[in-house]
Amino acid sequence: MKTKIVPILLFSIVLLLCQACINEDMVPYYEEQQPGKVVIQGYNAQKDSIQIAVDGKILTEGKTNAYIKKVAKNYEFVFYSNKTKLVEITNKVSKQLLQSYQLTTAKPIDTISFYTKEDLWINNVLATKPGKITQTGNAGFKFIFPTLNKYSASGYTGKLDGIMRKVNGEVVGVVKNIGKDSFSDFIEFPSSLPPIIRMELVKHNTTESYISGRQVITVMLMLPNKSGLIVLDERKDGNGKFQSVDASLNLADFFDFTAH
C-alpha cells in the first residue's frame, strides 16, 4: 500500500507546484466575437472595373475579383473585440481609392449602396426610394445635385428649387429643396406630349438663378406612371469652364428599390 500512496502523493505535490507557477501571460486569451454582414449593392459606370476589399483583403466570387456595371455582393465576417471593419473600393487599373466605409458592431448587418462613374460618386442610393405616383398618367421626380458648384463655382451653398415647364412655357410645378447630399421633395404632375420638361434651377424660394447673371435650364423626359431619381450633374466645356447641367441619369434605371 505504501508503494502506491507515495507516487500519488508526489504527483499531487508536483501538480500544486505547477499551478502556483502559472503566470497570467500564459493563460489563453479569447477575443470577444460577434458575427457581421455587409450587403453591397452598386453600379459602376466607370470605364475601369472596381475592386472591393475588407481590411485589405480583396473580395472574390469564383474567379471574379472586380466589377463593372452591376455590383451585388454579400459578405459575412466576424468582429473581434468590437474592432471596426474597413471597406475600401478602388479603381482596379489606377489603384485610386474611390470610397471607404467603417463597419461597426453598432450595426452588425449593414448595407453599402452606391452609383459611380468618372468624377461622380453617389452614396446610400437605396436609402431613398422613388416617390409614389398617386394618379394614373402622372410623372414623378426627385432630384439630387452632387456636383453643384464643381465647375460653376457660384458661391451659393443653399438648396435649390426647380421651376418645371412644358416646351410651351407652361409651369407644371416647382420642385423644392434640391441638395448636394440629399434628394429633393417629391413632385408629380400629369404627363403630356411632347414628353419634354425644361427645368430652371434657382435659389430656394426665389426665382433667382444659382449662377449670378446666367439662367440655368436642364432638359428631361416625363414618362407616364414613372417616378425617377434624377441626378443633376454640372458639365464643363473644352476649357474646363461651366457649360450646362445634365439631367439624363435616372438611378431608378439601375436599382431595384422594391426589394428594400
PDB file of C-alpha atoms in Angstrom:
ATOM      1  CA  MET A   1       0.000   0.000   0.000  1.00  0.00           C
ATOM      2  CA  LYS A   2       2.805   2.377   0.855  1.00  0.00           C
ATOM      3  CA  THR A   3       4.394   1.968  -2.583  1.00  0.00           C
ATOM      4  CA  LYS A   4       1.102   3.017  -4.189  1.00  0.00           C
ATOM      5  CA  ILE A   5       0.457   6.024  -1.931  1.00  0.00           C
ATOM      6  CA  VAL A   6       3.889   7.635  -2.366  1.00  0.00           C
ATOM      7  CA  PRO A   7       3.697   8.107  -6.191  1.00  0.00           C
ATOM      8  CA  ILE A   8       0.182   9.538  -5.887  1.00  0.00           C
ATOM      9  CA  LEU A   9       1.319  11.949  -3.178  1.00  0.00           C
ATOM     10  CA  LEU A  10       4.328  13.076  -5.222  1.00  0.00           C
ATOM     11  CA  PHE A  11       2.131  13.648  -8.288  1.00  0.00           C
ATOM     12  CA  SER A  12      -0.274  15.809  -6.267  1.00  0.00           C
ATOM     13  CA  ILE A  13       2.592  17.953  -4.928  1.00  0.00           C
ATOM     14  CA  VAL A  14       4.031  18.485  -8.421  1.00  0.00           C
ATOM     15  CA  LEU A  15       0.593  19.463  -9.744  1.00  0.00           C
ATOM     16  CA  LEU A  16       0.123  22.007  -6.954  1.00  0.00           C
ATOM     17  CA  LEU A  17       3.552  23.496  -7.623  1.00  0.00           C
ATOM     18  CA  CYS A  18       2.792  23.827 -11.369  1.00  0.00           C
ATOM     19  CA  GLN A  19      -0.478  25.576 -10.655  1.00  0.00           C
ATOM     20  CA  ALA A  20       1.298  28.017  -8.351  1.00  0.00           C
ATOM     21  CA  CYS A  21       3.799  28.860 -11.086  1.00  0.00           C
ATOM     22  CA  ILE A  22       1.214  29.740 -13.744  1.00  0.00           C
ATOM     23  CA  ASN A  23       1.661  33.327 -14.977  1.00  0.00           C
ATOM     24  CA  GLU A  24      -1.295  35.426 -16.207  1.00  0.00           C
ATOM     25  CA  ASP A  25       0.524  35.871 -19.528  1.00  0.00           C
ATOM     26  CA  MET A  26       0.346  32.118 -20.044  1.00  0.00           C
ATOM     27  CA  VAL A  27      -3.462  31.980 -19.753  1.00  0.00           C
ATOM     28  CA  PRO A  28      -5.081  31.692 -23.222  1.00  0.00           C
ATOM     29  CA  TYR A  29      -6.821  34.910 -24.252  1.00  0.00           C
ATOM     30  CA  TYR A  30     -10.112  34.542 -26.115  1.00  0.00           C
ATOM     31  CA  GLU A  31     -11.275  37.625 -28.031  1.00  0.00           C
ATOM     32  CA  GLU A  32     -14.917  38.600 -27.947  1.00  0.00           C
ATOM     33  CA  GLN A  33     -16.551  37.687 -31.255  1.00  0.00           C
ATOM     34  CA  GLN A  34     -19.671  38.943 -32.969  1.00  0.00           C
ATOM     35  CA  PRO A  35     -20.909  37.943 -36.440  1.00  0.00           C
ATOM     36  CA  GLY A  36     -21.274  40.676 -39.037  1.00  0.00           C
ATOM     37  CA  LYS A  37     -22.579  41.010 -42.566  1.00  0.00           C
ATOM     38  CA  VAL A  38     -22.458  43.700 -45.239  1.00  0.00           C
ATOM     39  CA  VAL A  39     -24.738  43.772 -48.269  1.00  0.00           C
ATOM     40  CA  ILE A  40     -23.142  45.666 -51.160  1.00  0.00           C
ATOM     41  CA  GLN A  41     -25.398  46.894 -53.962  1.00  0.00           C
ATOM     42  CA  GLY A  42     -23.937  49.240 -56.534  1.00  0.00           C
ATOM     43  CA  TYR A  43     -23.483  50.202 -60.148  1.00  0.00           C
ATOM     44  CA  ASN A  44     -20.128  51.015 -61.694  1.00  0.00           C
ATOM     45  CA  ALA A  45     -20.398  53.072 -64.881  1.00  0.00           C
ATOM     46  CA  GLN A  46     -16.685  53.899 -64.997  1.00  0.00           C
ATOM     47  CA  LYS A  47     -14.639  52.599 -67.922  1.00  0.00           C
ATOM     48  CA  ASP A  48     -12.437  50.654 -65.481  1.00  0.00           C
ATOM     49  CA  SER A  49     -13.556  47.923 -63.122  1.00  0.00           C
ATOM     50  CA  ILE A  50     -13.576  48.429 -59.370  1.00  0.00           C
ATOM     51  CA  GLN A  51     -12.397  46.198 -56.546  1.00  0.00           C
ATOM     52  CA  ILE A  52     -13.781  45.865 -53.025  1.00  0.00           C
ATOM     53  CA  ALA A  53     -11.558  44.999 -50.061  1.00  0.00           C
ATOM     54  CA  VAL A  54     -12.363  44.385 -46.400  1.00  0.00           C
ATOM     55  CA  ASP A  55      -9.401  45.054 -44.079  1.00  0.00           C
ATOM     56  CA  GLY A  56      -7.108  44.833 -47.100  1.00  0.00           C
ATOM     57  CA  LYS A  57      -8.464  41.516 -48.398  1.00  0.00           C
ATOM     58  CA  ILE A  58      -9.997  41.779 -51.873  1.00  0.00           C
ATOM     59  CA  LEU A  59     -13.421  40.160 -52.083  1.00  0.00           C
ATOM     60  CA  THR A  60     -13.731  37.479 -54.735  1.00  0.00           C
ATOM     61  CA  GLU A  61     -16.614  35.477 -56.113  1.00  0.00           C
ATOM     62  CA  GLY A  62     -15.415  32.439 -58.015  1.00  0.00           C
ATOM     63  CA  LYS A  63     -12.800  33.818 -60.398  1.00  0.00           C
ATOM     64  CA  THR A  64     -14.239  37.326 -60.216  1.00  0.00           C
ATOM     65  CA  ASN A  65     -12.371  39.904 -58.128  1.00  0.00           C
ATOM     66  CA  ALA A  66     -13.508  43.096 -59.868  1.00  0.00           C
ATOM     67  CA  TYR A  67     -16.783  44.610 -61.018  1.00  0.00           C
ATOM     68  CA  ILE A  68     -18.090  46.708 -63.860  1.00  0.00           C
ATOM     69  CA  LYS A  69     -21.720  47.713 -64.215  1.00  0.00           C
ATOM     70  CA  LYS A  70     -23.882  45.895 -61.616  1.00  0.00           C
ATOM     71  CA  VAL A  71     -22.318  45.132 -58.243  1.00  0.00           C
ATOM     72  CA  ALA A  72     -24.091  42.680 -55.936  1.00  0.00           C
ATOM     73  CA  LYS A  73     -22.162  41.112 -53.081  1.00  0.00           C
ATOM     74  CA  ASN A  74     -22.985  39.756 -49.625  1.00  0.00           C
ATOM     75  CA  TYR A  75     -20.037  39.331 -47.277  1.00  0.00           C
ATOM     76  CA  GLU A  76     -20.190  37.674 -43.878  1.00  0.00           C
ATOM     77  CA  PHE A  77     -17.417  38.109 -41.333  1.00  0.00           C
ATOM     78  CA  VAL A  78     -16.623  38.283 -37.609  1.00  0.00           C
ATOM     79  CA  PHE A  79     -15.987  41.350 -35.464  1.00  0.00           C
ATOM     80  CA  TYR A  80     -13.217  40.664 -32.935  1.00  0.00           C
ATOM     81  CA  SER A  81     -13.226  42.623 -29.661  1.00  0.00           C
ATOM     82  CA  ASN A  82     -15.604  45.239 -31.134  1.00  0.00           C
ATOM     83  CA  LYS A  83     -12.983  46.299 -33.686  1.00  0.00           C
ATOM     84  CA  THR A  84     -14.231  48.061 -36.816  1.00  0.00           C
ATOM     85  CA  LYS A  85     -14.059  46.649 -40.318  1.00  0.00           C
ATOM     86  CA  LEU A  86     -12.700  48.859 -43.096  1.00  0.00           C
ATOM     87  CA  VAL A  87     -14.290  48.515 -46.533  1.00  0.00           C
ATOM     88  CA  GLU A  88     -12.352  50.161 -49.381  1.00  0.00           C
ATOM     89  CA  ILE A  89     -13.439  50.475 -53.008  1.00  0.00           C
ATOM     90  CA  THR A  90     -10.708  51.202 -55.543  1.00  0.00           C
ATOM     91  CA  ASN A  91     -10.205  51.555 -59.287  1.00  0.00           C
ATOM     92  CA  LYS A  92      -8.530  48.293 -60.343  1.00  0.00           C
ATOM     93  CA  VAL A  93      -6.342  49.928 -63.006  1.00  0.00           C
ATOM     94  CA  SER A  94      -5.236  53.151 -61.323  1.00  0.00           C
ATOM     95  CA  LYS A  95      -5.480  51.800 -57.730  1.00  0.00           C
ATOM     96  CA  GLN A  96      -7.188  55.091 -56.813  1.00  0.00           C
ATOM     97  CA  LEU A  97      -9.230  54.895 -53.617  1.00  0.00           C
ATOM     98  CA  LEU A  98     -12.771  55.834 -54.607  1.00  0.00           C
ATOM     99  CA  GLN A  99     -14.600  55.422 -51.308  1.00  0.00           C
ATOM    100  CA  SER A 100     -14.191  53.848 -47.890  1.00  0.00           C
ATOM    101  CA  TYR A 101     -16.598  52.801 -45.144  1.00  0.00           C
ATOM    102  CA  GLN A 102     -16.259  51.835 -41.479  1.00  0.00           C
ATOM    103  CA  LEU A 103     -18.402  48.934 -40.272  1.00  0.00           C
ATOM    104  CA  THR A 104     -19.020  48.649 -36.512  1.00  0.00           C
ATOM    105  CA  THR A 105     -20.793  46.350 -34.102  1.00  0.00           C
ATOM    106  CA  ALA A 106     -23.372  49.093 -33.555  1.00  0.00           C
ATOM    107  CA  LYS A 107     -24.834  47.939 -36.879  1.00  0.00           C
ATOM    108  CA  PRO A 108     -23.585  44.378 -37.415  1.00  0.00           C
ATOM    109  CA  ILE A 109     -25.761  43.903 -40.509  1.00  0.00           C
ATOM    110  CA  ASP A 110     -25.140  46.864 -42.791  1.00  0.00           C
ATOM    111  CA  THR A 111     -25.778  47.908 -46.389  1.00  0.00           C
ATOM    112  CA  ILE A 112     -23.499  49.810 -48.756  1.00  0.00           C
ATOM    113  CA  SER A 113     -25.180  51.123 -51.898  1.00  0.00           C
ATOM    114  CA  PHE A 114     -23.654  53.439 -54.497  1.00  0.00           C
ATOM    115  CA  TYR A 115     -23.545  54.611 -58.089  1.00  0.00           C
ATOM    116  CA  THR A 116     -20.278  55.698 -59.647  1.00  0.00           C
ATOM    117  CA  LYS A 117     -18.984  56.988 -62.935  1.00  0.00           C
ATOM    118  CA  GLU A 118     -15.993  59.174 -63.813  1.00  0.00           C
ATOM    119  CA  ASP A 119     -15.771  62.046 -61.311  1.00  0.00           C
ATOM    120  CA  LEU A 120     -19.064  61.125 -59.650  1.00  0.00           C
ATOM    121  CA  TRP A 121     -19.933  59.030 -56.592  1.00  0.00           C
ATOM    122  CA  ILE A 122     -23.388  58.820 -55.032  1.00  0.00           C
ATOM    123  CA  ASN A 123     -23.656  57.123 -51.644  1.00  0.00           C
ATOM    124  CA  ASN A 124     -26.620  55.438 -49.938  1.00  0.00           C
ATOM    125  CA  VAL A 125     -28.608  55.158 -53.145  1.00  0.00           C
ATOM    126  CA  LEU A 126     -31.068  52.667 -51.669  1.00  0.00           C
ATOM    127  CA  ALA A 127     -31.813  54.933 -48.715  1.00  0.00           C
ATOM    128  CA  THR A 128     -34.212  56.986 -50.851  1.00  0.00           C
ATOM    129  CA  LYS A 129     -36.987  55.357 -52.859  1.00  0.00           C
ATOM    130  CA  PRO A 130     -38.667  56.953 -55.858  1.00  0.00           C
ATOM    131  CA  GLY A 131     -41.832  58.836 -54.984  1.00  0.00           C
ATOM    132  CA  LYS A 132     -45.148  57.030 -55.263  1.00  0.00           C
ATOM    133  CA  ILE A 133     -47.346  58.091 -58.182  1.00  0.00           C
ATOM    134  CA  THR A 134     -50.807  58.914 -56.856  1.00  0.00           C
ATOM    135  CA  GLN A 135     -52.686  59.451 -60.134  1.00  0.00           C
ATOM    136  CA  THR A 136     -52.635  57.295 -63.257  1.00  0.00           C
ATOM    137  CA  GLY A 137     -50.767  59.060 -66.055  1.00  0.00           C
ATOM    138  CA  ASN A 138     -48.663  61.239 -63.772  1.00  0.00           C
ATOM    139  CA  ALA A 139     -44.891  61.585 -63.975  1.00  0.00           C
ATOM    140  CA  GLY A 140     -42.881  61.930 -60.771  1.00  0.00           C
ATOM    141  CA  PHE A 141     -39.408  63.146 -59.813  1.00  0.00           C
ATOM    142  CA  LYS A 142     -36.897  63.548 -57.004  1.00  0.00           C
ATOM    143  CA  PHE A 143     -33.549  65.252 -57.631  1.00  0.00           C
ATOM    144  CA  ILE A 144     -30.040  65.291 -56.181  1.00  0.00           C
ATOM    145  CA  PHE A 145     -27.153  67.540 -57.306  1.00  0.00           C
ATOM    146  CA  PRO A 146     -23.829  66.084 -56.060  1.00  0.00           C
ATOM    147  CA  THR A 147     -21.665  68.175 -58.429  1.00  0.00           C
ATOM    148  CA  LEU A 148     -23.250  71.516 -57.540  1.00  0.00           C
ATOM    149  CA  ASN A 149     -20.586  74.257 -57.921  1.00  0.00           C
ATOM    150  CA  LYS A 150     -17.985  71.824 -59.279  1.00  0.00           C
ATOM    151  CA  TYR A 151     -17.451  73.927 -62.411  1.00  0.00           C
ATOM    152  CA  SER A 152     -19.748  76.906 -61.856  1.00  0.00           C
ATOM    153  CA  ALA A 153     -18.135  77.923 -58.544  1.00  0.00           C
ATOM    154  CA  SER A 154     -21.235  80.021 -57.969  1.00  0.00           C
ATOM    155  CA  GLY A 155     -20.588  80.563 -54.284  1.00  0.00           C
ATOM    156  CA  TYR A 156     -24.166  79.636 -53.450  1.00  0.00           C
ATOM    157  CA  THR A 157     -24.301  76.772 -50.949  1.00  0.00           C
ATOM    158  CA  GLY A 158     -28.009  76.592 -50.107  1.00  0.00           C
ATOM    159  CA  LYS A 159     -30.731  74.356 -51.505  1.00  0.00           C
ATOM    160  CA  LEU A 160     -32.120  74.847 -54.997  1.00  0.00           C
ATOM    161  CA  ASP A 161     -35.602  74.776 -56.449  1.00  0.00           C
ATOM    162  CA  GLY A 162     -36.531  73.696 -59.952  1.00  0.00           C
ATOM    163  CA  ILE A 163     -39.199  75.544 -61.925  1.00  0.00           C
ATOM    164  CA  MET A 164     -40.571  72.931 -64.315  1.00  0.00           C
ATOM    165  CA  ARG A 165     -42.140  73.974 -67.600  1.00  0.00           C
ATOM    166  CA  LYS A 166     -43.502  72.324 -70.710  1.00  0.00           C
ATOM    167  CA  VAL A 167     -41.951  73.292 -74.040  1.00  0.00           C
ATOM    168  CA  ASN A 168     -44.722  75.892 -74.486  1.00  0.00           C
ATOM    169  CA  GLY A 169     -43.623  77.634 -71.273  1.00  0.00           C
ATOM    170  CA  GLU A 170     -46.491  76.441 -69.076  1.00  0.00           C
ATOM    171  CA  VAL A 171     -45.347  75.851 -65.494  1.00  0.00           C
ATOM    172  CA  VAL A 172     -46.324  72.374 -64.295  1.00  0.00           C
ATOM    173  CA  GLY A 173     -44.774  72.628 -60.847  1.00  0.00           C
ATOM    174  CA  VAL A 174     -41.859  73.696 -58.670  1.00  0.00           C
ATOM    175  CA  VAL A 175     -39.715  71.053 -57.006  1.00  0.00           C
ATOM    176  CA  LYS A 176     -38.212  72.152 -53.674  1.00  0.00           C
ATOM    177  CA  ASN A 177     -35.017  71.530 -51.733  1.00  0.00           C
ATOM    178  CA  ILE A 178     -32.586  70.089 -54.289  1.00  0.00           C
ATOM    179  CA  GLY A 179     -29.293  69.468 -52.466  1.00  0.00           C
ATOM    180  CA  LYS A 180     -25.807  68.020 -52.893  1.00  0.00           C
ATOM    181  CA  ASP A 181     -26.181  65.180 -50.395  1.00  0.00           C
ATOM    182  CA  SER A 182     -29.910  64.531 -50.145  1.00  0.00           C
ATOM    183  CA  PHE A 183     -32.800  64.202 -52.539  1.00  0.00           C
ATOM    184  CA  SER A 184     -35.374  66.907 -53.074  1.00  0.00           C
ATOM    185  CA  ASP A 185     -39.026  66.823 -52.180  1.00  0.00           C
ATOM    186  CA  PHE A 186     -41.153  64.655 -54.468  1.00  0.00           C
ATOM    187  CA  ILE A 187     -43.075  66.293 -57.294  1.00  0.00           C
ATOM    188  CA  GLU A 188     -45.620  64.773 -59.657  1.00  0.00           C
ATOM    189  CA  PHE A 189     -47.807  66.169 -62.416  1.00  0.00           C
ATOM    190  CA  PRO A 190     -49.810  64.912 -65.422  1.00  0.00           C
ATOM    191  CA  SER A 191     -47.591  63.807 -68.279  1.00  0.00           C
ATOM    192  CA  SER A 192     -48.310  65.121 -71.761  1.00  0.00           C
ATOM    193  CA  LEU A 193     -46.942  65.312 -75.272  1.00  0.00           C
ATOM    194  CA  PRO A 194     -44.347  66.236 -76.271  1.00  0.00           C
ATOM    195  CA  PRO A 195     -42.823  64.487 -73.212  1.00  0.00           C
ATOM    196  CA  ILE A 196     -40.187  67.161 -72.593  1.00  0.00           C
ATOM    197  CA  ILE A 197     -39.707  69.170 -69.407  1.00  0.00           C
ATOM    198  CA  ARG A 198     -37.420  72.181 -69.117  1.00  0.00           C
ATOM    199  CA  MET A 199     -36.390  72.838 -65.529  1.00  0.00           C
ATOM    200  CA  GLU A 200     -34.888  76.154 -64.448  1.00  0.00           C
ATOM    201  CA  LEU A 201     -32.608  75.916 -61.406  1.00  0.00           C
ATOM    202  CA  VAL A 202     -32.992  78.769 -58.930  1.00  0.00           C
ATOM    203  CA  LYS A 203     -32.064  79.567 -55.347  1.00  0.00           C
ATOM    204  CA  HIS A 204     -34.503  78.116 -52.829  1.00  0.00           C
ATOM    205  CA  ASN A 205     -37.777  80.097 -52.510  1.00  0.00           C
ATOM    206  CA  THR A 206     -36.716  82.607 -55.192  1.00  0.00           C
ATOM    207  CA  THR A 207     -36.740  82.951 -58.978  1.00  0.00           C
ATOM    208  CA  GLU A 208     -33.045  83.933 -58.972  1.00  0.00           C
ATOM    209  CA  SER A 209     -30.555  81.697 -60.783  1.00  0.00           C
ATOM    210  CA  TYR A 210     -27.970  79.997 -58.578  1.00  0.00           C
ATOM    211  CA  ILE A 211     -25.312  81.251 -61.014  1.00  0.00           C
ATOM    212  CA  SER A 212     -25.260  85.037 -60.988  1.00  0.00           C
ATOM    213  CA  GLY A 213     -26.225  86.585 -64.320  1.00  0.00           C
ATOM    214  CA  ARG A 214     -26.868  83.265 -66.044  1.00  0.00           C
ATOM    215  CA  GLN A 215     -30.088  81.325 -66.473  1.00  0.00           C
ATOM    216  CA  VAL A 216     -29.559  77.592 -65.923  1.00  0.00           C
ATOM    217  CA  ILE A 217     -32.028  75.249 -67.614  1.00  0.00           C
ATOM    218  CA  THR A 218     -31.821  71.468 -67.882  1.00  0.00           C
ATOM    219  CA  VAL A 219     -33.991  69.218 -70.023  1.00  0.00           C
ATOM    220  CA  MET A 220     -35.518  65.836 -69.186  1.00  0.00           C
ATOM    221  CA  LEU A 221     -38.284  63.477 -70.249  1.00  0.00           C
ATOM    222  CA  MET A 222     -41.553  62.949 -68.387  1.00  0.00           C
ATOM    223  CA  LEU A 223     -42.942  59.444 -68.712  1.00  0.00           C
ATOM    224  CA  PRO A 224     -46.465  58.493 -67.627  1.00  0.00           C
ATOM    225  CA  ASN A 225     -46.667  56.345 -64.471  1.00  0.00           C
ATOM    226  CA  LYS A 226     -42.902  56.567 -63.970  1.00  0.00           C
ATOM    227  CA  SER A 227     -41.107  58.028 -60.964  1.00  0.00           C
ATOM    228  CA  GLY A 228     -37.470  58.981 -61.329  1.00  0.00           C
ATOM    229  CA  LEU A 229     -34.491  59.662 -59.068  1.00  0.00           C
ATOM    230  CA  ILE A 230     -32.667  62.170 -61.234  1.00  0.00           C
ATOM    231  CA  VAL A 231     -29.008  63.059 -60.726  1.00  0.00           C
ATOM    232  CA  LEU A 232     -28.153  66.595 -61.807  1.00  0.00           C
ATOM    233  CA  ASP A 233     -24.563  66.929 -62.998  1.00  0.00           C
ATOM    234  CA  GLU A 234     -22.604  70.072 -63.848  1.00  0.00           C
ATOM    235  CA  ARG A 235     -20.739  69.710 -67.154  1.00  0.00           C
ATOM    236  CA  LYS A 236     -17.705  71.633 -68.405  1.00  0.00           C
ATOM    237  CA  ASP A 237     -16.625  72.873 -71.808  1.00  0.00           C
ATOM    238  CA  GLY A 238     -13.279  72.260 -73.509  1.00  0.00           C
ATOM    239  CA  ASN A 239     -11.645  74.930 -71.357  1.00  0.00           C
ATOM    240  CA  GLY A 240     -12.830  73.435 -68.081  1.00  0.00           C
ATOM    241  CA  LYS A 241     -15.454  76.138 -67.583  1.00  0.00           C
ATOM    242  CA  PHE A 242     -19.082  75.563 -66.641  1.00  0.00           C
ATOM    243  CA  GLN A 243     -21.190  74.686 -69.668  1.00  0.00           C
ATOM    244  CA  SER A 244     -24.506  73.168 -68.574  1.00  0.00           C
ATOM    245  CA  VAL A 245     -26.360  70.892 -66.154  1.00  0.00           C
ATOM    246  CA  ASP A 246     -27.168  67.386 -67.344  1.00  0.00           C
ATOM    247  CA  ALA A 247     -30.271  65.529 -66.113  1.00  0.00           C
ATOM    248  CA  SER A 248     -30.045  62.271 -68.053  1.00  0.00           C
ATOM    249  CA  LEU A 249     -29.059  59.954 -65.184  1.00  0.00           C
ATOM    250  CA  ASN A 250     -32.010  58.256 -63.512  1.00  0.00           C
ATOM    251  CA  LEU A 251     -30.976  55.957 -60.655  1.00  0.00           C
ATOM    252  CA  ALA A 252     -34.301  54.137 -60.914  1.00  0.00           C
ATOM    253  CA  ASP A 253     -32.968  52.600 -64.142  1.00  0.00           C
ATOM    254  CA  PHE A 254     -30.138  50.827 -62.293  1.00  0.00           C
ATOM    255  CA  PHE A 255     -31.530  49.713 -58.923  1.00  0.00           C
ATOM    256  CA  ASP A 256     -34.429  47.614 -57.662  1.00  0.00           C
ATOM    257  CA  PHE A 257     -35.935  49.710 -54.886  1.00  0.00           C
ATOM    258  CA  THR A 258     -38.909  47.392 -54.345  1.00  0.00           C
ATOM    259  CA  ALA A 259     -36.659  44.826 -52.658  1.00  0.00           C
ATOM    260  CA  HIS A 260     -35.550  47.282 -49.954  1.00  0.00           C
TER     261      HIS A 260
END
